[in-house]
mmCIF file of C-alpha atoms in Angstrom:
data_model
loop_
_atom_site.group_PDB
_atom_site.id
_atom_site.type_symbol
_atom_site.label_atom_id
_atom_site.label_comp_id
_atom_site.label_asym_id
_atom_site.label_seq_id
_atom_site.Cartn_x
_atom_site.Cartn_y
_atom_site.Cartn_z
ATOM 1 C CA UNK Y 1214 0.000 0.000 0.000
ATOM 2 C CA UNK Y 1215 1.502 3.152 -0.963
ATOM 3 C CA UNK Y 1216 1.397 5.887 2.014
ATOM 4 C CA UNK Y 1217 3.188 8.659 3.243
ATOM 5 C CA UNK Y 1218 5.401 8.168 6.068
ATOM 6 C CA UNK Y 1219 6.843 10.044 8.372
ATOM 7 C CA UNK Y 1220 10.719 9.541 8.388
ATOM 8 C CA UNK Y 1221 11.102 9.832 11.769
ATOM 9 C CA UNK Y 1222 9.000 6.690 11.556
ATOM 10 C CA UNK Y 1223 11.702 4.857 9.723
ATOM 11 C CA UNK Y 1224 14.675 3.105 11.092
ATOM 12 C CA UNK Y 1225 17.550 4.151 10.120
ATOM 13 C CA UNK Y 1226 20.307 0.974 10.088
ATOM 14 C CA UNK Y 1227 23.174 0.739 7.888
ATOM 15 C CA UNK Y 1228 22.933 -3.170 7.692
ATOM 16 C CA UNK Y 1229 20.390 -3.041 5.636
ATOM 17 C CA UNK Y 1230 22.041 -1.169 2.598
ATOM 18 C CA UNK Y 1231 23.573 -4.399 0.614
ATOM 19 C CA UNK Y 1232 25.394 -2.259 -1.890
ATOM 20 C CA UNK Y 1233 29.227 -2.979 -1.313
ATOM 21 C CA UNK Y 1234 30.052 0.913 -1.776
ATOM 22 C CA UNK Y 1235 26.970 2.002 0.689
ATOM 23 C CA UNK Y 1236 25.341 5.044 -0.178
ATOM 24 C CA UNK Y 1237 26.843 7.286 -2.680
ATOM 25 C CA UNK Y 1238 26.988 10.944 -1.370
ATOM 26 C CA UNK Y 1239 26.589 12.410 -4.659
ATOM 27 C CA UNK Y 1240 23.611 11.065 -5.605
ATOM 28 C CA UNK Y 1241 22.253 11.736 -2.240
ATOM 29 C CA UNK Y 1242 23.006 15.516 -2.883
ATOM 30 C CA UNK Y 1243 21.728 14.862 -6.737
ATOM 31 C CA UNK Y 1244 18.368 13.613 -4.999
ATOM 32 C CA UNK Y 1245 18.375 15.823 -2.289
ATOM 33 C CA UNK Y 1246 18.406 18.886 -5.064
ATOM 34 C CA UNK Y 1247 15.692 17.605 -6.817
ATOM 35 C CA UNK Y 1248 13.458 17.228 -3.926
ATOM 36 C CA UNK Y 1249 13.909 20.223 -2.889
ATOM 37 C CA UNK Y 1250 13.076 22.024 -6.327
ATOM 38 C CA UNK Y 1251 9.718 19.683 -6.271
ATOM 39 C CA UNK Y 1252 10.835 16.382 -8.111
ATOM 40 C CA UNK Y 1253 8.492 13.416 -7.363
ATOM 41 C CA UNK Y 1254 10.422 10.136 -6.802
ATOM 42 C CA UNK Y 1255 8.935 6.681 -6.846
ATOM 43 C CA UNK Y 1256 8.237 5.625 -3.766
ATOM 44 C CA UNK Y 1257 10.447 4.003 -1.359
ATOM 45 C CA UNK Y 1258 10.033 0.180 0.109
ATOM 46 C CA UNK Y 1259 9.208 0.135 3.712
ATOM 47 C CA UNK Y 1260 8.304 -3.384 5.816
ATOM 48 C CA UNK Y 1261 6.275 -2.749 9.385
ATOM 49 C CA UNK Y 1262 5.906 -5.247 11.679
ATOM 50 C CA UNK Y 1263 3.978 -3.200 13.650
ATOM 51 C CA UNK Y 1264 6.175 -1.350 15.369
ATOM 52 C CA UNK Y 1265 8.772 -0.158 12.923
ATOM 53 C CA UNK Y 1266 9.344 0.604 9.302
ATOM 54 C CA UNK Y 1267 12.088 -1.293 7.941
ATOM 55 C CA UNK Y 1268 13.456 0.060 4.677
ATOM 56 C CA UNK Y 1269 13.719 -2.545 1.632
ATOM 57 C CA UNK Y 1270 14.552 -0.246 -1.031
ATOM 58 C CA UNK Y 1271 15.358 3.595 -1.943
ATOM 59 C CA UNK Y 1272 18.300 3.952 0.611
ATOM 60 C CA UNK Y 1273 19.382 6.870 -1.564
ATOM 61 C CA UNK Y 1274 16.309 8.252 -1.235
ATOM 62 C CA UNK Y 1275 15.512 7.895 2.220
ATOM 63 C CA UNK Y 1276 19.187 9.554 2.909
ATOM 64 C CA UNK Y 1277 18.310 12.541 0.411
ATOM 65 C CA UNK Y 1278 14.566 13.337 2.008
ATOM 66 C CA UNK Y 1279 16.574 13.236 5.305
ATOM 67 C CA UNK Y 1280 19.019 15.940 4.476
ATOM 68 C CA UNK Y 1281 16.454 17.919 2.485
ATOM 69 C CA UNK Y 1282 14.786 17.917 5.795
ATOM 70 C CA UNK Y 1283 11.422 16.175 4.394
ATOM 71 C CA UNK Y 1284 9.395 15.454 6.822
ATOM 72 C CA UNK Y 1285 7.810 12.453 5.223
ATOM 73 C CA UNK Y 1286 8.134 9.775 2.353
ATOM 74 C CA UNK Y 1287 6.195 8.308 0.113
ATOM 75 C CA UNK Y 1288 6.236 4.686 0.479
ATOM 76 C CA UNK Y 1289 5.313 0.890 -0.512
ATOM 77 C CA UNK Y 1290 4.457 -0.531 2.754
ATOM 78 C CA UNK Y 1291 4.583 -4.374 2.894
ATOM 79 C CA UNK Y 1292 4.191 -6.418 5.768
ATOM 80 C CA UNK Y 1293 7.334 -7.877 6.840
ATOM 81 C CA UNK Y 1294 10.744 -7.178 10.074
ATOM 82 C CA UNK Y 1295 13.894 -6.626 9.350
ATOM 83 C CA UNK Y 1296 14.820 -9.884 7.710
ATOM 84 C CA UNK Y 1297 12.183 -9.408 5.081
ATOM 85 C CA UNK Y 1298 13.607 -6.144 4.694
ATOM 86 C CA UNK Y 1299 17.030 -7.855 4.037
ATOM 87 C CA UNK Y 1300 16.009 -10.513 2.118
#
């Protein structure tokens, strides 16, 4: 279900990125521009197991709406933890 959530909302663990270089800083600023100057993205992947949004996908993004200092995201929420967030 796609949503808008809050990022605050969304835990923020560097085990989850599976990219061997991690997150790119320039395409975080890249992203971070466009938000800013009113660029829709696709949304992110989130998994909640009821207490916390895991993120599955859109790392970059997530990083970007942080800095741009978004306040929310929009999102795919599936039902899933941490592992289905890895897997």
């Amino acid at each position: 279900m796609i949503q808008s959530i809050s990022l605050h909302l969304v835990q923020h663990d560097p085990d989850l990125q599976m990219r061997t270089a991690g997150i790119d800083a320039a395409v975080v600023a890249d992203y971070a521009e466009a938000m800013l100057s009113g660029i829709e993205f696709p949304p992110v992947v989130l998994f909640f197991d009821g207490a916390t949004y895991w993120p599955g996908d859109g790392f970059h993004r997530l990083e970007a709406a942080r800095r741009s200092e978004c306040d929310t995201i929009l999102a795919d929420v599936r039902e899933g933890s941490k592992r289905e967030a890895t897997l």
